[in-house]
CSV table of C-alpha atoms and ligand atoms in Angstrom, one decimal:
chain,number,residue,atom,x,y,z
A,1327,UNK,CA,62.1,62.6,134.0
A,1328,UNK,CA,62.7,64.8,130.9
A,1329,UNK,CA,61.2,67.7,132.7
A,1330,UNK,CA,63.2,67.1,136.0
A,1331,UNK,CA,66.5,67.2,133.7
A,1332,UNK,CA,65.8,70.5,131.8
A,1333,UNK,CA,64.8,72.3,134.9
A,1334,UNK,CA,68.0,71.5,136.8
A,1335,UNK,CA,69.8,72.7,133.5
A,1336,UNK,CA,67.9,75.6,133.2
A,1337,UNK,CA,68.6,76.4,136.7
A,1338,UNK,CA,72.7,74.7,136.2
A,1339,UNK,CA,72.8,77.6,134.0
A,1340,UNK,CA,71.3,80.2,135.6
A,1341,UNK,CA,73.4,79.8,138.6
A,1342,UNK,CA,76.8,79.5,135.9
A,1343,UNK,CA,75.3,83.3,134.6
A,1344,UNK,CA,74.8,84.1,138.0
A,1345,UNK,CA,78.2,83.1,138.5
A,1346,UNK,CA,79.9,84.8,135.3
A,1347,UNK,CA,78.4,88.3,136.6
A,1348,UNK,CA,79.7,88.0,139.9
A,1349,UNK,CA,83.3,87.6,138.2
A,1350,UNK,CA,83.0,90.3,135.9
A,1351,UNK,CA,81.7,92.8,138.4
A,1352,UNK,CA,84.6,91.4,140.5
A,1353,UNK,CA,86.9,91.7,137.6
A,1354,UNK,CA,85.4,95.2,137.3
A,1355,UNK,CA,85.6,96.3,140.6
A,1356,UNK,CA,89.7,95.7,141.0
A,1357,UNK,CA,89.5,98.5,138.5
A,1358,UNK,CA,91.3,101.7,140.2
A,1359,UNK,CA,89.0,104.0,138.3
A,1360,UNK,CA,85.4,102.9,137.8
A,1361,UNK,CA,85.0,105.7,135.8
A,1362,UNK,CA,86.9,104.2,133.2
A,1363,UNK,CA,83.7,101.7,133.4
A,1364,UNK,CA,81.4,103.1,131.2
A,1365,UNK,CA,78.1,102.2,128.5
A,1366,UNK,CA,78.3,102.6,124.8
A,1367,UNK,CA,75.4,102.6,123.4
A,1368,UNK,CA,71.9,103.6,124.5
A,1369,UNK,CA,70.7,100.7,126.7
A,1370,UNK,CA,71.1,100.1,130.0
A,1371,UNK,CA,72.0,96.7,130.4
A,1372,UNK,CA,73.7,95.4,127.6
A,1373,UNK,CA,74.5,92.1,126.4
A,1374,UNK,CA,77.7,92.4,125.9
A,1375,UNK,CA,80.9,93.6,127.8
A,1376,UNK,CA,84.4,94.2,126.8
A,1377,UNK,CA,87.4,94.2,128.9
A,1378,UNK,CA,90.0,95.9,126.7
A,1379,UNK,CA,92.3,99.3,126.7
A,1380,UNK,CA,92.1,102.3,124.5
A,1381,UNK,CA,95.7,101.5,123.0
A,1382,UNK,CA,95.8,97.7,122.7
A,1383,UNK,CA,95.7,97.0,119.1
A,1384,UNK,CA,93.5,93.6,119.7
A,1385,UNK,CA,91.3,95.7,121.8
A,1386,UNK,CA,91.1,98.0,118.9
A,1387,UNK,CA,89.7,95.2,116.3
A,1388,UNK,CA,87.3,94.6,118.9
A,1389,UNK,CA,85.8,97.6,119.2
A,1390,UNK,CA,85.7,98.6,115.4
A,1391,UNK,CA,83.6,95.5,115.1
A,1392,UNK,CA,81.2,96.6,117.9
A,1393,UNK,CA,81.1,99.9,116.1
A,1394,UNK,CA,80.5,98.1,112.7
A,1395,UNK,CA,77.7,96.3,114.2
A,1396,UNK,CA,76.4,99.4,116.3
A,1397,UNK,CA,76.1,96.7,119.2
A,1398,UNK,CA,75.8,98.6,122.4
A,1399,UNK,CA,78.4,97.2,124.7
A,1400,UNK,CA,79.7,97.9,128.7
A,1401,UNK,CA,83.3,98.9,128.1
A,1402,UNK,CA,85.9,98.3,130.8
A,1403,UNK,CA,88.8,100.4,129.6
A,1404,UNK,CA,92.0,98.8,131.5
A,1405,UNK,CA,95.5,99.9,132.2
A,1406,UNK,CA,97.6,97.6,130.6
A,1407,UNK,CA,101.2,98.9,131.6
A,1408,UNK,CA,102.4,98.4,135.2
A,1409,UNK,CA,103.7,101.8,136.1
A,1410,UNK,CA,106.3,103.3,138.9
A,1411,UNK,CA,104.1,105.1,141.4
A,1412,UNK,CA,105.4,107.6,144.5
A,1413,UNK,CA,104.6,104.1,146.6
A,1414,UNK,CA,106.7,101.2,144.5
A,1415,UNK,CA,105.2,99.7,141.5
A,1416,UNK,CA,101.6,100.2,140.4
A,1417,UNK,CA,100.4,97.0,138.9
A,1418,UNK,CA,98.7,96.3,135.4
A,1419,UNK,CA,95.0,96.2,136.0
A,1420,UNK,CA,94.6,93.0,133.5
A,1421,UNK,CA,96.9,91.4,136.0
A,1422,UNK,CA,94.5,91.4,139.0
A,1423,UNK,CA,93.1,87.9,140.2
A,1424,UNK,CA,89.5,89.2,139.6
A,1425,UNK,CA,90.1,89.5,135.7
A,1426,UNK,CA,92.3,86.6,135.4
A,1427,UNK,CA,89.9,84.5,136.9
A,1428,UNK,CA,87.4,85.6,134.5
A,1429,UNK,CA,89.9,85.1,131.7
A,1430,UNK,CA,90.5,81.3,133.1
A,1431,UNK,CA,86.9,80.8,132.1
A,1432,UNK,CA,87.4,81.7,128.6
A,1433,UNK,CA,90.7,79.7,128.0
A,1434,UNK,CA,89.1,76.4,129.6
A,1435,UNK,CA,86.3,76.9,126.8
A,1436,UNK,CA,89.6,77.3,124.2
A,1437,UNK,CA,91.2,74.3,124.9
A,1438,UNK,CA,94.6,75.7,124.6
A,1439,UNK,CA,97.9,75.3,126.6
A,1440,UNK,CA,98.9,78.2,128.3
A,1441,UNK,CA,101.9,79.8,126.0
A,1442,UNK,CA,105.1,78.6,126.4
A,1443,UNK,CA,107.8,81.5,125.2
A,1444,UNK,CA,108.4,84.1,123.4
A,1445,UNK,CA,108.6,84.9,119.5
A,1446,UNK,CA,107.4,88.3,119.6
A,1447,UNK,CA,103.6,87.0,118.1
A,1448,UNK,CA,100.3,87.0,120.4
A,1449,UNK,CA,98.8,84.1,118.0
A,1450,UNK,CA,96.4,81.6,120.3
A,1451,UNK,CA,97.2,79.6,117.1
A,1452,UNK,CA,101.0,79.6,117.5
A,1453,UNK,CA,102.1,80.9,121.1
A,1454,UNK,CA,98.8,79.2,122.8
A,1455,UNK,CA,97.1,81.0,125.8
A,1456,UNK,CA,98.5,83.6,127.5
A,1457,UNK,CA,96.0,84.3,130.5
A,1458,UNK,CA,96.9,87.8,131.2
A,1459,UNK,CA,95.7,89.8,128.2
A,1460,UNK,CA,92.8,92.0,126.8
A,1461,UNK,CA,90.5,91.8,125.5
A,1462,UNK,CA,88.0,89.7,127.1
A,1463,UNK,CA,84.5,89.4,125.8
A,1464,UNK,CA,81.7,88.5,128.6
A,1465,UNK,CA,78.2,87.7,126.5
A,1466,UNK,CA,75.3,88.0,129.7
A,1467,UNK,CA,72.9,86.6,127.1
A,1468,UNK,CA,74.6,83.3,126.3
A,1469,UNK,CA,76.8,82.7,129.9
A,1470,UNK,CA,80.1,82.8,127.7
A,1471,UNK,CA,83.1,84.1,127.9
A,1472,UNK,CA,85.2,84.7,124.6
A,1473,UNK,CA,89.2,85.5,124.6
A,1474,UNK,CA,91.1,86.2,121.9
A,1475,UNK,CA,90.4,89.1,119.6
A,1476,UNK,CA,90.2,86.9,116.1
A,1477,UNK,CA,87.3,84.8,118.0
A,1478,UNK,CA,85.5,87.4,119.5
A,1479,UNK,CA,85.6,89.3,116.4
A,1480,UNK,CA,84.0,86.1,114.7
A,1481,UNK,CA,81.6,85.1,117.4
A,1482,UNK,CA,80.2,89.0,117.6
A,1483,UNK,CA,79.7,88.8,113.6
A,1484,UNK,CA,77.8,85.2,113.9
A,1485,UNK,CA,75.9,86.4,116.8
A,1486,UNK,CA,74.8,90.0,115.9
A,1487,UNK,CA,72.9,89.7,112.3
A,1488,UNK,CA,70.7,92.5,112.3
A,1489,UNK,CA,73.7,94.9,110.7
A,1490,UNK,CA,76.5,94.4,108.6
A,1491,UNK,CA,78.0,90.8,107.7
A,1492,UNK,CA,81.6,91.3,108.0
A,1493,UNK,CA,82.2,87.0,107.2
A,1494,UNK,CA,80.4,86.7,104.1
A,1495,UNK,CA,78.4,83.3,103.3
A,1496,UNK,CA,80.0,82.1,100.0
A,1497,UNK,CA,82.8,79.4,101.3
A,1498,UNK,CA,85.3,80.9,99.1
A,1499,UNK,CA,85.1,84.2,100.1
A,1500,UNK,CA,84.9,83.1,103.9
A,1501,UNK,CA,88.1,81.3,103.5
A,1502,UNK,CA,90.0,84.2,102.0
A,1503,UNK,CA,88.6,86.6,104.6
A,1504,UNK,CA,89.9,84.2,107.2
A,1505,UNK,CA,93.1,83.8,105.7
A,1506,UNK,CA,93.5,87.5,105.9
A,1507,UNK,CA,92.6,88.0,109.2
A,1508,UNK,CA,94.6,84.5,110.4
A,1509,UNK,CA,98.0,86.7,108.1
A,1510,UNK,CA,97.2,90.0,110.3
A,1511,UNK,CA,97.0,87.8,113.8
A,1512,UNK,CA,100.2,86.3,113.6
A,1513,UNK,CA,102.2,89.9,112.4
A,1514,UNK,CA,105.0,90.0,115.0
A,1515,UNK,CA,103.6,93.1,116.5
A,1516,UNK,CA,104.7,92.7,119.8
A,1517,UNK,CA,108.3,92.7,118.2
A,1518,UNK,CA,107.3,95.9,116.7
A,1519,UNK,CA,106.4,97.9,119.4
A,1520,UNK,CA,108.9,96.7,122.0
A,1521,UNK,CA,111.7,96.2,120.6
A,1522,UNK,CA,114.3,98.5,120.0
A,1523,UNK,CA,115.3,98.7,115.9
A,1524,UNK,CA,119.4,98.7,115.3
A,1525,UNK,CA,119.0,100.9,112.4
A,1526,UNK,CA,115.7,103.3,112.3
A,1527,UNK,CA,114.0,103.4,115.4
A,1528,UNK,CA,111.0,106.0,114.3
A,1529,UNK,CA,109.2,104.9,118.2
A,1530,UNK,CA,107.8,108.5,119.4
A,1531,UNK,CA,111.0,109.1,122.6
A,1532,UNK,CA,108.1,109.0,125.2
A,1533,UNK,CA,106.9,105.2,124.0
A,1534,UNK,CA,110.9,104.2,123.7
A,1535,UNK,CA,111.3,105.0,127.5
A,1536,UNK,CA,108.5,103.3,128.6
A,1537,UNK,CA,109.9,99.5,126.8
A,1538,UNK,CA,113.5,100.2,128.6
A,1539,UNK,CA,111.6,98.6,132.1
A,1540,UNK,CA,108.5,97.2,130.4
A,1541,UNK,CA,109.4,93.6,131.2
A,1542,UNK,CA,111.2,94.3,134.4
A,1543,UNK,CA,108.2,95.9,135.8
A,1544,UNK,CA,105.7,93.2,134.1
A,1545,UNK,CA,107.7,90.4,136.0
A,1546,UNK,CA,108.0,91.9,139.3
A,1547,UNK,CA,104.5,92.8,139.5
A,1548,UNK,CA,103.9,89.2,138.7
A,1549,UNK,CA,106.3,87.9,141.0
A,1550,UNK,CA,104.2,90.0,143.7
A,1551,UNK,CA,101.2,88.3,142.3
A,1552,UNK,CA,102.1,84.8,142.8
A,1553,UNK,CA,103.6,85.4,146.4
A,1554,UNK,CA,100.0,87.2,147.5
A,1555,UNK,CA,98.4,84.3,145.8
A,1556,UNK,CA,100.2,81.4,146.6
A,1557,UNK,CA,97.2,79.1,147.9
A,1558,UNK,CA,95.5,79.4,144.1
A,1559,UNK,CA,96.8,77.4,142.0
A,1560,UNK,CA,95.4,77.9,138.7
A,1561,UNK,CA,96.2,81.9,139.1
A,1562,UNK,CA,99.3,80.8,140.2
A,1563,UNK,CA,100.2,79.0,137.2
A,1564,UNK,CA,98.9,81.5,134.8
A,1565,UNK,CA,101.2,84.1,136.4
A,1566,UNK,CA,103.8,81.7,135.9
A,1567,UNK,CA,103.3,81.2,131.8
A,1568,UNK,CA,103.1,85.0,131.7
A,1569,UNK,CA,106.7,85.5,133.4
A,1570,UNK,CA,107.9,82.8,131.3
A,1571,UNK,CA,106.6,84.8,128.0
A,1572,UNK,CA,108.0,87.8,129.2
A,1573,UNK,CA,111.1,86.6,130.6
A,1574,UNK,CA,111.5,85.3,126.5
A,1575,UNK,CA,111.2,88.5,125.2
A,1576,UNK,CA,113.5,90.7,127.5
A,1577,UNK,CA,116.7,89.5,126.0
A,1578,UNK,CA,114.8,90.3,122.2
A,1579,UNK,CA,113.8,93.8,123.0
A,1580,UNK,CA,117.8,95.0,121.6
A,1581,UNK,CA,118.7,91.9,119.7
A,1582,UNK,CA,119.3,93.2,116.6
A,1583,UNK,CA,118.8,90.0,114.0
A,1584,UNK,CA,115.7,89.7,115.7
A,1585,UNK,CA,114.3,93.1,115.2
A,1586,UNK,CA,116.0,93.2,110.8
A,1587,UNK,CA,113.6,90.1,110.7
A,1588,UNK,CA,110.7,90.9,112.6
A,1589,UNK,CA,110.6,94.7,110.2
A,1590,UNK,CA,111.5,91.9,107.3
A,1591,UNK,CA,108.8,89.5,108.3
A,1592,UNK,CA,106.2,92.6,107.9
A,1593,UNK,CA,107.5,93.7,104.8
A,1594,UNK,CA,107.0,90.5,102.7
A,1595,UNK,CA,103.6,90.6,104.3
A,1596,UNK,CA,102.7,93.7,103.0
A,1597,UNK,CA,103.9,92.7,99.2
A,1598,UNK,CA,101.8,89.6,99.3
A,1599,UNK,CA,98.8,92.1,100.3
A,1600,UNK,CA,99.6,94.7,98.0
A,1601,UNK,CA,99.2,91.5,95.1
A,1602,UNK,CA,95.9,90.5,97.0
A,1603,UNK,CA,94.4,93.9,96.6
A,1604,UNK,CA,92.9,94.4,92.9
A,1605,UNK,CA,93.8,97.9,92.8
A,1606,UNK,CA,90.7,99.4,92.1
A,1607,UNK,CA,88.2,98.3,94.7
A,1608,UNK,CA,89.0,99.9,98.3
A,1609,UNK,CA,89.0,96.3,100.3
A,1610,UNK,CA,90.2,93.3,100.3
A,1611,UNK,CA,86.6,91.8,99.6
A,1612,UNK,CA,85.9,94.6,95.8
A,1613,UNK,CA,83.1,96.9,97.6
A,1614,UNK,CA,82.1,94.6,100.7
A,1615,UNK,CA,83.6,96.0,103.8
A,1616,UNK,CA,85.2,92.8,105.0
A,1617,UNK,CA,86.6,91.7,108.9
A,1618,UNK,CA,89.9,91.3,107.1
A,1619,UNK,CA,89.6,95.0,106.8
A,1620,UNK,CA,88.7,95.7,110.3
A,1621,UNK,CA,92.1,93.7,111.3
A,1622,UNK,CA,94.7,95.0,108.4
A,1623,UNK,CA,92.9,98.9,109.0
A,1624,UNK,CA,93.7,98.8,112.7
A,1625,UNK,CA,97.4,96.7,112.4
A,1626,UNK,CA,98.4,99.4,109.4
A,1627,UNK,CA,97.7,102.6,111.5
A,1628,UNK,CA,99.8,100.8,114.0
A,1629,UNK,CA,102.4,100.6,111.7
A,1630,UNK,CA,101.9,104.3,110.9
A,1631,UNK,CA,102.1,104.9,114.5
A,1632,UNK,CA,105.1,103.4,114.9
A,1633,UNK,CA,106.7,105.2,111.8
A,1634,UNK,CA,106.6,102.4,109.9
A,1635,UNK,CA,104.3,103.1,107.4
A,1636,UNK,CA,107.9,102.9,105.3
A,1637,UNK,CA,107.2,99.5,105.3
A,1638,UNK,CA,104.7,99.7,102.5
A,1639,UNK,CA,106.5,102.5,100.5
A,1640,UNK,CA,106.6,101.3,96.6
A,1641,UNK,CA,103.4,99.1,97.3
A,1642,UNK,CA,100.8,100.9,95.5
A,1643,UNK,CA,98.1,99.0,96.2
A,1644,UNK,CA,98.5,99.0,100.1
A,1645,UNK,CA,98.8,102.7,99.9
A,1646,UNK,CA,95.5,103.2,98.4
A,1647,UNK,CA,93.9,100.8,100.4
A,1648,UNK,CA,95.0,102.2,104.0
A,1649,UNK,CA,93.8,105.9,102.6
A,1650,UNK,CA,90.6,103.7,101.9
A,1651,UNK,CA,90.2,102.1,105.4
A,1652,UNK,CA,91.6,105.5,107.6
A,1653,UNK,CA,88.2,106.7,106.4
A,1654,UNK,CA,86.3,104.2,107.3
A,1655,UNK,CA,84.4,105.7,110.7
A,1656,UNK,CA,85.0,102.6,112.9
A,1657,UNK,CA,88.6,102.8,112.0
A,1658,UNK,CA,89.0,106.3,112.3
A,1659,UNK,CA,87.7,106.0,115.8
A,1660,UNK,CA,88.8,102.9,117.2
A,1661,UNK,CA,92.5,102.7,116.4
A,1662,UNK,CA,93.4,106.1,115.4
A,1663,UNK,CA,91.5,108.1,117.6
A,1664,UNK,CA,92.0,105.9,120.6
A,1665,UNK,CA,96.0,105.6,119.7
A,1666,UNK,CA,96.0,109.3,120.0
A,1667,UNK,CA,94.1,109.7,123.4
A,1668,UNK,CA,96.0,107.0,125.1
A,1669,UNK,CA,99.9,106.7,122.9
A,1670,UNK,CA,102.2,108.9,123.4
A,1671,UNK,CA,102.5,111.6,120.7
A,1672,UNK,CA,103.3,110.0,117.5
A,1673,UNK,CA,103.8,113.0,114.7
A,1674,UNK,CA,102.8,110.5,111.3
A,1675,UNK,CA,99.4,110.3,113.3
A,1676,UNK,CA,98.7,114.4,112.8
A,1677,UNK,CA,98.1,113.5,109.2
A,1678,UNK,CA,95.6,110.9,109.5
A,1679,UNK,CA,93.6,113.1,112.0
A,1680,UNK,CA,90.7,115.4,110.8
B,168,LIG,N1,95.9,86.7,120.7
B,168,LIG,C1,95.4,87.7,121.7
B,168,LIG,C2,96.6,88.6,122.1
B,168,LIG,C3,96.2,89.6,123.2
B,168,LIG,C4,97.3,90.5,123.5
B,168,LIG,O1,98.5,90.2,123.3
B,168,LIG,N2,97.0,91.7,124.1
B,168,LIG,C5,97.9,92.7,124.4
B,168,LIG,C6,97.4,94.1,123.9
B,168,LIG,S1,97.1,94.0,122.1
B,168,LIG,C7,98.0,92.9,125.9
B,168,LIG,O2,97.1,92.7,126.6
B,168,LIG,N3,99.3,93.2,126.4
B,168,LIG,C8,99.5,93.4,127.8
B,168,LIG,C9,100.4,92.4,128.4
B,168,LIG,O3,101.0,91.6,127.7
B,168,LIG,O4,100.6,92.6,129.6
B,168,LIG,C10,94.3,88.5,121.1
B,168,LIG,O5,94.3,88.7,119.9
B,168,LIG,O6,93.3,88.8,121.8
């Protein structure tokens, strides 16, 4: 009897892997540019695949954890921003069925609601689900999908021991690494690089002009989306909860209070990490390279990218400690390398290349 029962659930989950490969090779193949498909690493199979994009900044924590670990990894690099092609609108490859499909899988596993609105955030923890994002972790060797860059970033640091710990054991120091990395996930940085700031509005020109139709084009490509997929109504629902998030934050992108506080918001965050930091050890964690590193390295050079890196002017500690982490290989690669090959120009960027 026993027997009977673990070989249909051996061969339950084979078929559910089975399955899982046939959606991310689907999820792979709505890619316009298979090229952009590629291996890191120096296997040919590997366990893991990522579907992410060069300049997405949760995509970016991703990665520098994969680089941290030196897990080899497929890496689907998406276009994440609808454009205006010769032929009418050119849609947002993390928007095709394929990938959202895919994605579904994940959120059923996360138990969340899709999200609900806007507030400038891309928290699971606050906003809930939002179903067409990157990045998207597929694990072959365990039949999971993972959303969410905070979880994946946890699950790859509990499932790849054999290099660097980047959650420590000790409870206490767990706690503080999460609490660091839960501060980071809920910085309004959608606000941030959207919106348009009343007073200093340091946005390279190129990246201003593509938020003047970012949200126009995101809904209408959506809209399409739902009418060619009418008869699927999962898909169409999570096309739904994306327009409604969007539709939130077209009004926000030149509503001034909202922008002050967002900047605000930031700033008081920074003070309570420059009082965190001891101001002699380069992390967060004394010598211990930390994932609350990974997340505050990639969200500062953001903030550099977006000529903020005002924001931490007079805050000595944070100062050293970003000159600490744009060193750090993983970092150097992963967010400001990447934000340079796939941004438009940004000039505070030239100083932190080499
Ligand atoms: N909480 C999610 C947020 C994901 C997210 O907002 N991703 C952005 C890039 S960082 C994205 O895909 N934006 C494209 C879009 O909204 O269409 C996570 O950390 O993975």
């Amino acid at each position: 009897m026993n027997a009977t029962k673990s070989d249909a659930s051996k061969s339950d989950s084979t078929s559910s892997n089975e399955s899982l490969m046939k959606m991310a090779a689907a999820a792979r193949a709505a890619m316009v540019d298979r090229a952009r498909s590629t291996i890191v690493g120096d296997v040919e199979n590997p366990r893991f695949e990522l579907f992410h994009a060069a300049s997405s900044l949760c995509s970016q924590k991703v990665r520098a954890v994969l680089h941290e670990k030196r897990s080899p990894y497929r890496s689907n690099d998406m276009l994440i921003l609808s454009s205006m092609g010769a032929d009418g609108l050119v849609p947002a490859e993390h928007y095709s069925p394929a990938y959202v499909r895919l994605r579904l899988v994940a959120g059923r596993e996360l138990g969340r609601e899709f999200v609900k609105g806007y507030s400038g955030r891309t928290s699971v923890e606050t906003e809930g689900f939002d179903p067409c994002v990157v990045p998207l972790l597929v694990d072959h060797q365990a039949g999971r999908v993972i959303a969410d860059s905070l979880r994946i970033c946890a699950y790859l640091d509990s499932t790849v021991r054999e290099t660097i710990q980047l959650v420590p054991d000790d409870p206490e120091a767990v706690a503080e690494v999460m609490r660091q990395v839960g501060i980071v996930d809920r910085i309004p940085n959608t606000a941030l690089l959207y919106g348009f700031h009343p007073d200093a509005d340091m946005r390279p020109e190129a990246l201003k002009a593509v938020m003047e139709t970012v949200y126009e084009y995101k809904i209408q490509v959506l809209e399409g989306l739902i009418a060619a997929n009418a008869g699927e109504s999962e898909l169409v629902a999570a096309y739904r909860a994306k327009i409604t998030k969007e539709s939130g934050g077209l009004p926000r992108r030149r509503d001034a209070e909202f922008q002050r506080a967002a900047r605000h918001h930031a700033r008081k965050l920074l003070e309570d990490l420059d009082r965190d930091l001891d101001g002699q050890s380069p992390y967060l964690m004394g010598n211990a390279f930390s994932l609350g590193d990974v997340v505050w390295g990639v969200n500062l050079v953001r903030l550099a990218y977006l000529g903020l890196a005002s924001l931490w002017g007079g805050l000595p500690n944070v100062t050293r400690y970003f000159d600490a982490l744009v060193r750090r290989p993983s970092l150097y690669k992963e967010a400001i390398e990447a934000s340079v090959r796939s941004l438009p120009h940004s000039k505070p960027m030239d100083a932190l290349m080499h």
